[in-house]
PDB file of C-alpha atoms in Angstrom:
ATOM      1  CA  MET I 894     -21.429  -3.100  22.340  1.00 41.00           C
ATOM      2  CA  ARG I 895     -21.060  -0.188  20.062  1.00 51.00           C
ATOM      3  CA  ASP I 896     -20.892   3.397  21.537  1.00 57.00           C
ATOM      4  CA  GLY I 897     -23.063   6.216  20.059  1.00 66.00           C
ATOM      5  CA  ASP I 898     -20.268   8.113  18.329  1.00 83.00           C
ATOM      6  CA  ALA I 899     -18.249   4.985  17.160  1.00 87.00           C
ATOM      7  CA  LEU I 900     -17.295   5.026  13.590  1.00 90.00           C
ATOM      8  CA  GLU I 901     -19.428   2.849  11.480  1.00 89.00           C
ATOM      9  CA  ASN I 902     -16.521   1.365   9.450  1.00 90.00           C
ATOM     10  CA  ASN I 903     -14.281   1.309  12.451  1.00 90.00           C
ATOM     11  CA  PRO I 904     -16.318   0.226  15.381  1.00 91.00           C
ATOM     12  CA  GLU I 905     -13.512   0.398  17.902  1.00 91.00           C
ATOM     13  CA  VAL I 906     -13.033   4.082  17.306  1.00 92.00           C
ATOM     14  CA  THR I 907     -15.077   6.900  18.875  1.00 92.00           C
ATOM     15  CA  ARG I 908     -15.264  10.442  17.652  1.00 92.00           C
ATOM     16  CA  SER I 909     -14.745  11.648  21.391  1.00 93.00           C
ATOM     17  CA  ALA I 910     -11.710   9.532  21.680  1.00 94.00           C
ATOM     18  CA  LEU I 911     -10.256  11.001  18.355  1.00 94.00           C
ATOM     19  CA  GLU I 912     -11.022  14.481  19.762  1.00 94.00           C
ATOM     20  CA  ALA I 913      -9.130  13.902  22.932  1.00 94.00           C
ATOM     21  CA  ILE I 914      -5.882  13.360  21.041  1.00 94.00           C
ATOM     22  CA  HIS I 915      -6.572  15.506  18.389  1.00 94.00           C
ATOM     23  CA  SER I 916      -3.975  18.251  19.516  1.00 91.00           C
ATOM     24  CA  GLN I 917      -1.370  15.603  20.007  1.00 90.00           C
ATOM     25  CA  VAL I 918      -2.039  13.969  16.590  1.00 92.00           C
ATOM     26  CA  PHE I 919      -1.833  17.695  14.980  1.00 92.00           C
ATOM     27  CA  GLY I 920       1.605  18.360  16.771  1.00 90.00           C
ATOM     28  CA  TRP I 921       2.692  15.134  15.163  1.00 91.00           C
ATOM     29  CA  ALA I 922       1.563  15.727  11.873  1.00 92.00           C
ATOM     30  CA  LEU I 923       3.108  19.456  11.887  1.00 90.00           C
ATOM     31  CA  SER I 924       6.449  17.733  12.604  1.00 87.00           C
ATOM     32  CA  ARG I 925       5.927  15.193   9.864  1.00 89.00           C
ATOM     33  CA  CYS I 926       5.463  18.178   7.158  1.00 87.00           C
ATOM     34  CA  PHE I 927       8.261  20.421   8.231  1.00 83.00           C
ATOM     35  CA  TYR I 928       5.952  22.639  10.349  1.00 85.00           C
ATOM     36  CA  ASP I 929       3.632  23.626   7.423  1.00 88.00           C
ATOM     37  CA  GLN I 930       0.386  24.131   9.089  1.00 89.00           C
ATOM     38  CA  ALA I 931      -1.716  23.865   6.007  1.00 91.00           C
ATOM     39  CA  VAL I 932      -0.236  20.682   5.293  1.00 91.00           C
ATOM     40  CA  ALA I 933      -0.391  19.159   8.536  1.00 92.00           C
ATOM     41  CA  GLU I 934      -4.057  19.991   8.460  1.00 93.00           C
ATOM     42  CA  ASP I 935      -4.586  18.396   5.339  1.00 92.00           C
ATOM     43  CA  LEU I 936      -2.731  15.168   6.488  1.00 92.00           C
ATOM     44  CA  MET I 937      -4.996  15.168   9.505  1.00 93.00           C
ATOM     45  CA  GLN I 938      -8.164  15.378   7.359  1.00 94.00           C
ATOM     46  CA  THR I 939      -6.918  12.570   5.343  1.00 94.00           C
ATOM     47  CA  ALA I 940      -6.433  10.432   8.392  1.00 95.00           C
ATOM     48  CA  TYR I 941      -9.882  10.846   9.611  1.00 95.00           C
ATOM     49  CA  VAL I 942     -11.178  10.272   6.023  1.00 94.00           C
ATOM     50  CA  GLU I 943      -9.299   6.765   6.147  1.00 94.00           C
ATOM     51  CA  LEU I 944     -10.771   6.067   9.617  1.00 94.00           C
ATOM     52  CA  LEU I 945     -14.065   7.072   8.578  1.00 94.00           C
ATOM     53  CA  SER I 946     -13.706   4.871   5.335  1.00 93.00           C
ATOM     54  CA  GLY I 947     -12.266   2.028   7.289  1.00 92.00           C
ATOM     55  CA  LYS I 948      -9.258   1.935   4.899  1.00 91.00           C
ATOM     56  CA  ALA I 949      -7.258   2.155   8.273  1.00 92.00           C
ATOM     57  CA  ARG I 950      -8.751   0.017  10.672  1.00 92.00           C
ATOM     58  CA  PHE I 951      -8.383  -0.126  14.231  1.00 93.00           C
ATOM     59  CA  ASP I 952      -8.340  -3.573  16.075  1.00 89.00           C
ATOM     60  CA  ASN I 953      -7.051  -2.503  19.406  1.00 87.00           C
ATOM     61  CA  LYS I 954      -3.792  -4.079  19.099  1.00 87.00           C
ATOM     62  CA  SER I 955      -2.369  -1.128  20.265  1.00 89.00           C
ATOM     63  CA  SER I 956      -3.589   2.212  21.883  1.00 92.00           C
ATOM     64  CA  LEU I 957      -5.720   4.533  19.610  1.00 93.00           C
ATOM     65  CA  LYS I 958      -3.085   7.182  19.727  1.00 93.00           C
ATOM     66  CA  THR I 959      -0.068   5.015  18.510  1.00 94.00           C
ATOM     67  CA  PHE I 960      -2.635   3.753  15.707  1.00 94.00           C
ATOM     68  CA  VAL I 961      -3.534   7.443  14.609  1.00 94.00           C
ATOM     69  CA  PHE I 962      -0.032   8.372  14.958  1.00 94.00           C
ATOM     70  CA  GLY I 963       0.833   5.370  12.582  1.00 93.00           C
ATOM     71  CA  VAL I 964      -1.695   6.359  10.041  1.00 94.00           C
ATOM     72  CA  VAL I 965      -0.259  10.066   9.946  1.00 94.00           C
ATOM     73  CA  GLN I 966       3.057   8.616   9.636  1.00 93.00           C
ATOM     74  CA  ASN I 967       2.206   6.705   6.612  1.00 93.00           C
ATOM     75  CA  LEU I 968       0.236   9.453   5.100  1.00 93.00           C
ATOM     76  CA  ALA I 969       3.047  11.716   5.355  1.00 92.00           C
ATOM     77  CA  ARG I 970       5.572   9.094   4.113  1.00 89.00           C
ATOM     78  CA  SER I 971       3.443   8.388   1.013  1.00 89.00           C
ATOM     79  CA  ARG I 972       2.911  12.040   0.524  1.00 87.00           C
ATOM     80  CA  TYR I 973       6.791  12.462   0.847  1.00 85.00           C
ATOM     81  CA  ARG I 974       7.254   9.762  -1.824  1.00 85.00           C
ATOM     82  CA  ARG I 975       4.779  11.398  -4.288  1.00 83.00           C
ATOM     83  CA  ARG I 976       6.677  14.529  -3.970  1.00 79.00           C
ATOM     84  CA  ALA I 977       9.910  13.138  -4.288  1.00 78.00           C
ATOM     85  CA  SER I 978       8.898  11.282  -7.534  1.00 76.00           C
ATOM     86  CA  ARG I 979       7.170  14.497  -8.998  1.00 77.00           C
ATOM     87  CA  LEU I 980      10.343  16.431  -7.939  1.00 75.00           C
ATOM     88  CA  ARG I 981      12.517  13.720 -10.059  1.00 77.00           C
ATOM     89  CA  LEU I 982      10.062  14.232 -13.158  1.00 75.00           C
ATOM     90  CA  VAL I 983      10.496  17.984 -13.062  1.00 75.00           C
ATOM     91  CA  LYS I 984      14.340  17.521 -12.725  1.00 73.00           C
ATOM     92  CA  GLN I 985      14.547  15.323 -15.690  1.00 72.00           C
ATOM     93  CA  TYR I 986      12.440  17.904 -17.743  1.00 72.00           C
ATOM     94  CA  HIS I 987      14.077  20.974 -16.330  1.00 69.00           C
ATOM     95  CA  ALA I 988      17.584  19.596 -15.455  1.00 66.00           C
ATOM     96  CA  THR I 989      19.085  22.703 -15.969  1.00 56.00           C
ATOM     97  CA  THR I 990      16.604  24.895 -13.749  1.00 52.00           C
ATOM     98  CA  PRO I 991      17.228  24.618 -10.070  1.00 50.00           C
ATOM     99  CA  VAL I 992      13.996  23.209  -8.565  1.00 46.00           C
ATOM    100  CA  GLU I 993      12.474  25.130  -5.237  1.00 47.00           C
ATOM    101  CA  THR I 994      12.015  22.950  -2.327  1.00 45.00           C
ATOM    102  CA  ALA I 995       9.368  25.186  -0.883  1.00 43.00           C
ATOM    103  CA  GLU I 996       8.424  23.199   1.999  1.00 44.00           C
ATOM    104  CA  LEU I 997      11.931  22.386   3.689  1.00 41.00           C
ATOM    105  CA  GLU I 998      11.787  25.337   5.892  1.00 43.00           C
ATOM    106  CA  GLU I 999      13.408  25.387   9.110  1.00 45.00           C
ATOM    107  CA  PRO I1000      11.206  24.480  12.180  1.00 46.00           C
ATOM    108  CA  THR I1001       9.664  27.523  13.761  1.00 45.00           C
ATOM    109  CA  SER I1002      10.974  26.751  17.006  1.00 44.00           C
ATOM    110  CA  ASP I1003      14.376  28.436  17.920  1.00 46.00           C
ATOM    111  CA  SER I1004      15.208  26.154  20.703  1.00 68.00           C
ATOM    112  CA  ALA I1005      19.090  24.970  20.584  1.00 78.00           C
ATOM    113  CA  LEU I1006      18.344  21.612  21.712  1.00 79.00           C
ATOM    114  CA  TRP I1007      15.354  21.337  19.259  1.00 81.00           C
ATOM    115  CA  GLN I1008      17.493  22.147  16.594  1.00 82.00           C
ATOM    116  CA  LEU I1009      20.125  19.475  17.811  1.00 85.00           C
ATOM    117  CA  VAL I1010      17.011  17.113  17.584  1.00 86.00           C
ATOM    118  CA  GLN I1011      16.138  18.329  13.959  1.00 84.00           C
ATOM    119  CA  ALA I1012      19.976  17.634  13.029  1.00 86.00           C
ATOM    120  CA  LEU I1013      19.524  13.859  13.929  1.00 89.00           C
ATOM    121  CA  PRO I1014      18.926  11.277  11.093  1.00 90.00           C
ATOM    122  CA  SER I1015      15.236  10.989  10.465  1.00 89.00           C
ATOM    123  CA  ARG I1016      14.454   7.763  12.415  1.00 91.00           C
ATOM    124  CA  GLN I1017      16.455   9.040  15.611  1.00 91.00           C
ATOM    125  CA  ARG I1018      14.580  12.334  15.249  1.00 90.00           C
ATOM    126  CA  ASP I1019      11.467  10.594  15.202  1.00 91.00           C
ATOM    127  CA  ILE I1020      11.915   8.240  18.102  1.00 91.00           C
ATOM    128  CA  VAL I1021      13.322  11.211  20.236  1.00 89.00           C
ATOM    129  CA  GLU I1022      10.087  13.257  19.346  1.00 88.00           C
ATOM    130  CA  LEU I1023       7.677  10.438  19.845  1.00 90.00           C
ATOM    131  CA  VAL I1024       9.329   9.434  23.175  1.00 90.00           C
ATOM    132  CA  PHE I1025      10.168  12.758  24.659  1.00 87.00           C
ATOM    133  CA  CYS I1026       7.775  15.115  23.588  1.00 85.00           C
ATOM    134  CA  ARG I1027       4.693  12.957  22.535  1.00 86.00           C
ATOM    135  CA  ASP I1028       5.017  10.746  25.847  1.00 85.00           C
ATOM    136  CA  PHE I1029       5.276   7.180  23.968  1.00 90.00           C
ATOM    137  CA  THR I1030       7.135   4.328  25.091  1.00 91.00           C
ATOM    138  CA  VAL I1031      10.002   3.238  23.029  1.00 92.00           C
ATOM    139  CA  ALA I1032       7.741   0.268  21.811  1.00 92.00           C
ATOM    140  CA  GLU I1033       4.848   2.422  21.293  1.00 92.00           C
ATOM    141  CA  ALA I1034       7.162   4.853  19.210  1.00 92.00           C
ATOM    142  CA  SER I1035       8.421   1.719  17.225  1.00 93.00           C
ATOM    143  CA  ALA I1036       5.002   0.835  16.324  1.00 91.00           C
ATOM    144  CA  VAL I1037       4.429   4.275  15.016  1.00 90.00           C
ATOM    145  CA  MET I1038       7.437   4.271  13.004  1.00 91.00           C
ATOM    146  CA  GLY I1039       6.576   0.745  11.570  1.00 90.00           C
ATOM    147  CA  VAL I1040      10.015  -0.966  12.913  1.00 91.00           C
ATOM    148  CA  THR I1041      10.563  -3.657  15.588  1.00 92.00           C
ATOM    149  CA  THR I1042      11.042  -2.707  19.251  1.00 92.00           C
ATOM    150  CA  GLY I1043      14.438  -3.772  18.883  1.00 93.00           C
ATOM    151  CA  THR I1044      15.458  -1.397  16.020  1.00 93.00           C
ATOM    152  CA  GLY I1045      13.541   1.323  17.757  1.00 93.00           C
ATOM    153  CA  ARG I1046      15.642   0.752  20.887  1.00 93.00           C
ATOM    154  CA  VAL I1047      18.753   1.062  18.759  1.00 93.00           C
ATOM    155  CA  HIS I1048      17.645   4.326  17.136  1.00 93.00           C
ATOM    156  CA  TYR I1049      16.956   5.630  20.621  1.00 92.00           C
ATOM    157  CA  ASP I1050      20.144   4.764  22.228  1.00 91.00           C
ATOM    158  CA  ARG I1051      22.050   6.090  19.121  1.00 92.00           C
ATOM    159  CA  ALA I1052      19.968   9.450  19.396  1.00 90.00           C
ATOM    160  CA  LYS I1053      20.569  10.092  23.088  1.00 88.00           C
ATOM    161  CA  LYS I1054      24.320   9.171  22.680  1.00 89.00           C
ATOM    162  CA  ALA I1055      24.356  11.891  19.644  1.00 88.00           C
ATOM    163  CA  LEU I1056      22.485  14.430  21.429  1.00 84.00           C
ATOM    164  CA  ARG I1057      24.681  14.222  24.739  1.00 83.00           C
ATOM    165  CA  LYS I1058      27.804  14.178  22.329  1.00 84.00           C
ATOM    166  CA  GLN I1059      26.389  17.656  20.875  1.00 80.00           C
ATOM    167  CA  ILE I1060      25.346  18.999  24.083  1.00 77.00           C
ATOM    168  CA  GLU I1061      28.898  18.394  25.828  1.00 78.00           C
ATOM    169  CA  GLN I1062      30.387  20.000  22.538  1.00 77.00           C
ATOM    170  CA  ASP I1063      28.323  22.858  22.875  1.00 70.00           C
ATOM    171  CA  ASP I1064      29.195  23.275  26.677  1.00 66.00           C
ATOM    172  CA  THR I1065      32.811  23.091  26.089  1.00 68.00           C
ATOM    173  CA  GLY I1066      32.520  25.669  23.047  1.00 60.00           C
ATOM    174  CA  ASN I1067      30.694  27.945  24.977  1.00 58.00           C
ATOM    175  CA  GLU I1068      33.246  27.619  28.116  1.00 52.00           C
ATOM    176  CA  LEU I1069      35.874  28.379  25.811  1.00 45.00           C
TER     177      LEU I1069
ATOM    178  CA  MET L 445      13.434   6.920  32.903  1.00 61.00           C
ATOM    179  CA  ASN L 446      16.878   8.290  34.489  1.00 74.00           C
ATOM    180  CA  ASP L 447      17.495  11.655  35.220  1.00 77.00           C
ATOM    181  CA  GLU L 448      19.252  12.695  31.974  1.00 75.00           C
ATOM    182  CA  GLU L 449      16.427  11.457  30.043  1.00 79.00           C
ATOM    183  CA  GLN L 450      13.995  13.247  32.420  1.00 81.00           C
ATOM    184  CA  GLN L 451      15.889  16.580  31.863  1.00 79.00           C
ATOM    185  CA  LEU L 452      16.134  15.860  28.207  1.00 79.00           C
ATOM    186  CA  ARG L 453      12.295  15.236  28.177  1.00 81.00           C
ATOM    187  CA  GLN L 454      11.295  18.453  29.881  1.00 81.00           C
ATOM    188  CA  ALA L 455      13.730  20.534  27.984  1.00 79.00           C
ATOM    189  CA  LEU L 456      12.100  19.283  24.733  1.00 79.00           C
ATOM    190  CA  LYS L 457       8.786  19.643  25.799  1.00 77.00           C
ATOM    191  CA  ARG L 458       9.299  23.463  26.257  1.00 77.00           C
ATOM    192  CA  ALA L 459      11.080  23.479  23.042  1.00 73.00           C
ATOM    193  CA  THR L 460       7.938  22.190  21.529  1.00 71.00           C
ATOM    194  CA  GLU L 461       5.448  24.468  23.426  1.00 70.00           C
ATOM    195  CA  THR L 462       5.643  26.880  20.529  1.00 69.00           C
ATOM    196  CA  ASP L 463       3.783  24.495  18.422  1.00 70.00           C
ATOM    197  CA  PRO L 464       0.861  26.443  16.739  1.00 80.00           C
ATOM    198  CA  ALA L 465      -2.825  25.743  18.094  1.00 86.00           C
ATOM    199  CA  PRO L 466      -4.374  22.991  16.382  1.00 89.00           C
ATOM    200  CA  PRO L 467      -7.406  23.676  14.298  1.00 92.00           C
ATOM    201  CA  ALA L 468     -10.724  22.923  15.778  1.00 93.00           C
ATOM    202  CA  PHE L 469     -11.424  19.140  15.508  1.00 93.00           C
ATOM    203  CA  ALA L 470     -15.149  19.886  14.824  1.00 94.00           C
ATOM    204  CA  ALA L 471     -13.816  21.780  11.609  1.00 93.00           C
ATOM    205  CA  VAL L 472     -11.322  19.205  10.641  1.00 93.00           C
ATOM    206  CA  TRP L 473     -13.935  16.192  11.237  1.00 94.00           C
ATOM    207  CA  SER L 474     -16.602  17.913   9.253  1.00 93.00           C
ATOM    208  CA  ARG L 475     -14.534  18.480   6.524  1.00 93.00           C
ATOM    209  CA  ALA L 476     -13.223  14.787   6.917  1.00 93.00           C
ATOM    210  CA  GLU L 477     -16.791  13.659   6.858  1.00 93.00           C
ATOM    211  CA  ALA L 478     -17.940  15.516   3.714  1.00 94.00           C
ATOM    212  CA  ASP L 479     -14.704  14.526   1.952  1.00 92.00           C
ATOM    213  CA  TYR L 480     -15.544  10.774   2.757  1.00 93.00           C
ATOM    214  CA  ALA L 481     -19.268  11.249   1.663  1.00 93.00           C
ATOM    215  CA  ARG L 482     -18.122  12.916  -1.589  1.00 92.00           C
ATOM    216  CA  SER L 483     -15.822   9.995  -2.414  1.00 91.00           C
ATOM    217  CA  LYS L 484     -18.676   7.483  -1.468  1.00 90.00           C
ATOM    218  CA  ARG L 485     -20.980   9.211  -3.808  1.00 92.00           C
ATOM    219  CA  ARG L 486     -18.461   9.676  -6.483  1.00 91.00           C
ATOM    220  CA  TYR L 487     -18.022   5.582  -6.172  1.00 89.00           C
ATOM    221  CA  THR L 488     -21.554   5.014  -6.424  1.00 91.00           C
ATOM    222  CA  TRP L 489     -21.778   7.216  -9.491  1.00 93.00           C
ATOM    223  CA  ILE L 490     -19.252   5.315 -10.997  1.00 94.00           C
ATOM    224  CA  ALA L 491     -20.547   1.938 -10.158  1.00 93.00           C
ATOM    225  CA  THR L 492     -24.131   2.810 -11.311  1.00 94.00           C
ATOM    226  CA  ALA L 493     -22.806   4.051 -14.663  1.00 95.00           C
ATOM    227  CA  ALA L 494     -20.608   1.003 -15.217  1.00 95.00           C
ATOM    228  CA  ALA L 495     -23.805  -1.034 -14.348  1.00 95.00           C
ATOM    229  CA  ILE L 496     -25.879   0.794 -16.718  1.00 95.00           C
ATOM    230  CA  VAL L 497     -23.356   0.549 -19.521  1.00 96.00           C
ATOM    231  CA  ALA L 498     -23.148  -3.066 -18.989  1.00 95.00           C
ATOM    232  CA  VAL L 499     -26.918  -3.771 -18.807  1.00 95.00           C
ATOM    233  CA  VAL L 500     -27.383  -1.575 -22.047  1.00 95.00           C
ATOM    234  CA  VAL L 501     -24.501  -3.569 -23.867  1.00 94.00           C
ATOM    235  CA  VAL L 502     -26.260  -6.878 -22.862  1.00 93.00           C
ATOM    236  CA  GLY L 503     -29.449  -5.855 -23.649  1.00 92.00           C
ATOM    237  CA  LEU L 504     -28.340  -4.604 -27.011  1.00 91.00           C
ATOM    238  CA  LYS L 505     -26.714  -7.784 -27.758  1.00 87.00           C
ATOM    239  CA  VAL L 506     -29.571 -10.164 -26.854  1.00 88.00           C
ATOM    240  CA  SER L 507     -32.214  -7.848 -28.489  1.00 86.00           C
ATOM    241  CA  THR L 508     -30.579  -7.778 -31.908  1.00 83.00           C
ATOM    242  CA  PRO L 509     -31.551 -10.682 -33.581  1.00 79.00           C
ATOM    243  CA  VAL L 510     -28.381 -12.670 -35.286  1.00 77.00           C
ATOM    244  CA  PRO L 511     -29.846 -13.662 -39.025  1.00 77.00           C
ATOM    245  CA  ASP L 512     -28.967 -16.965 -39.752  1.00 77.00           C
ATOM    246  CA  GLU L 513     -26.989 -17.016 -42.737  1.00 77.00           C
ATOM    247  CA  PRO L 514     -27.042 -19.919 -45.134  1.00 77.00           C
ATOM    248  CA  SER L 515     -23.889 -21.816 -45.315  1.00 80.00           C
ATOM    249  CA  TYR L 516     -22.857 -23.954 -48.378  1.00 82.00           C
ATOM    250  CA  ILE L 517     -20.353 -27.192 -48.207  1.00 82.00           C
ATOM    251  CA  GLU L 518     -18.142 -27.213 -51.545  1.00 84.00           C
ATOM    252  CA  MET L 519     -17.960 -31.017 -51.962  1.00 84.00           C
ATOM    253  CA  ALA L 520     -14.469 -30.717 -53.658  1.00 84.00           C
ATOM    254  CA  GLU L 521     -12.970 -28.657 -50.952  1.00 83.00           C
ATOM    255  CA  LEU L 522     -14.149 -30.985 -48.270  1.00 81.00           C
ATOM    256  CA  LEU L 523     -12.755 -33.998 -50.095  1.00 81.00           C
ATOM    257  CA  ASP L 524      -9.351 -31.961 -50.572  1.00 82.00           C
ATOM    258  CA  THR L 525      -9.357 -31.912 -46.802  1.00 82.00           C
ATOM    259  CA  THR L 526      -9.855 -35.492 -45.985  1.00 78.00           C
ATOM    260  CA  SER L 527      -8.367 -38.604 -47.048  1.00 78.00           C
ATOM    261  CA  TRP L 528      -9.216 -42.182 -46.420  1.00 76.00           C
ATOM    262  CA  THR L 529      -7.121 -45.339 -45.945  1.00 76.00           C
ATOM    263  CA  ALA L 530      -8.599 -48.940 -46.050  1.00 77.00           C
ATOM    264  CA  PRO L 531      -7.215 -51.013 -43.149  1.00 80.00           C
ATOM    265  CA  SER L 532      -5.974 -53.734 -45.392  1.00 79.00           C
ATOM    266  CA  ASP L 533      -3.642 -51.363 -47.456  1.00 74.00           C
ATOM    267  CA  VAL L 534      -0.879 -52.624 -45.085  1.00 72.00           C
ATOM    268  CA  LEU L 535      -1.123 -55.702 -47.240  1.00 71.00           C
ATOM    269  CA  MET L 536      -0.005 -53.945 -50.690  1.00 70.00           C
ATOM    270  CA  PRO L 537       3.511 -54.408 -52.299  1.00 65.00           C
ATOM    271  CA  GLU L 538       4.609 -50.970 -51.588  1.00 67.00           C
ATOM    272  CA  TYR L 539       4.483 -51.604 -47.872  1.00 61.00           C
ATOM    273  CA  GLN L 540       6.998 -54.188 -48.472  1.00 58.00           C
ATOM    274  CA  PHE L 541       5.285 -57.114 -46.799  1.00 54.00           C
ATOM    275  CA  ASP L 542       5.445 -61.005 -48.172  1.00 61.00           C
ATOM    276  CA  ILE L 543       2.135 -61.424 -49.848  1.00 62.00           C
ATOM    277  CA  TYR L 544       0.828 -64.427 -51.654  1.00 66.00           C
ATOM    278  CA  GLU L 545       0.818 -63.939 -55.471  1.00 71.00           C
ATOM    279  CA  ASP L 546      -0.221 -67.485 -56.266  1.00 77.00           C
ATOM    280  CA  LEU L 547      -2.241 -69.952 -54.068  1.00 78.00           C
ATOM    281  CA  PRO L 548       0.209 -72.085 -51.965  1.00 73.00           C
ATOM    282  CA  ALA L 549       0.466 -75.829 -52.627  1.00 80.00           C
ATOM    283  CA  VAL L 550      -1.502 -77.720 -50.065  1.00 78.00           C
ATOM    284  CA  PRO L 551       0.159 -81.191 -49.384  1.00 79.00           C
ATOM    285  CA  ARG L 552      -2.111 -84.065 -49.668  1.00 77.00           C
ATOM    286  CA  SER L 553      -3.396 -85.493 -46.620  1.00 76.00           C
ATOM    287  CA  THR L 554      -2.450 -89.227 -45.658  1.00 79.00           C
ATOM    288  CA  LYS L 555      -4.008 -89.646 -42.377  1.00 78.00           C
ATOM    289  CA  PRO L 556      -7.161 -90.985 -41.863  1.00 79.00           C
ATOM    290  CA  VAL L 557      -9.668 -89.866 -39.311  1.00 79.00           C
ATOM    291  CA  GLU L 558     -12.825 -91.972 -38.842  1.00 79.00           C
ATOM    292  CA  GLY L 559     -12.211 -93.622 -42.210  1.00 76.00           C
ATOM    293  CA  ALA L 560     -11.689 -90.571 -44.130  1.00 77.00           C
ATOM    294  CA  LEU L 561      -8.902 -88.345 -45.190  1.00 72.00           C
ATOM    295  CA  LEU L 562      -8.435 -85.044 -44.059  1.00 65.00           C
TER     296      LEU L 562
END
């Protein structure tokens, strides 16, 4: 039976369920767009439009949170691709003029550990963020990232090793 | 999850606690609904306009009578485009067959059949 606030084109999704994960999705959207709040809001709005129109159709194969995180991830990725191709075009026509990458700002958090995470390769950074900060399992995080669980596990292990190494280096550096 | 991972989780959670507060769900949702409604309306308009144009084009095509223009066949042109060969032409000398130019001599019959010669 369909819930009262179920979406017309996405009967498995309810408005209240989306509202419950709204803040977590926003955190994820923020990290997808270099902590640009306006872009994150735009990403979320577009994700909701995708759900409303049924372009992104949830079929209960994963949790709703995993699904919505995946939608945001895909939207951010296609936005990044569009941006990258636009930048390439601009560079092509203004080869001598340096192009500003306005949105590539440093994250707002000043935590040293967070800085270390941000310095990881993108896949490792994503899985660390999803598992440690957004409470996903490695399998769920892999689904969000669009990779197999095995691949996700490899990224996860490499990320942990890299973080451990960095932390140890920092510790010995501080001791000296 | 082991102790090391648990510590990492707590440290990272603390680090991301400074994320800005999310915008109100109702506001983002209503904007998304408006956006969706707008795109649906736009699609409906485009589909309607395309249908109207198609109907007008078909209507004009159907309603405009096509005059029957008289057409003539030039006999000479028609004959130039056709040729006809008799099936017996293969017997003609240019086909290099042996043909009879005289009647062949038929030998006289000497064998009687029922009292008469064949």
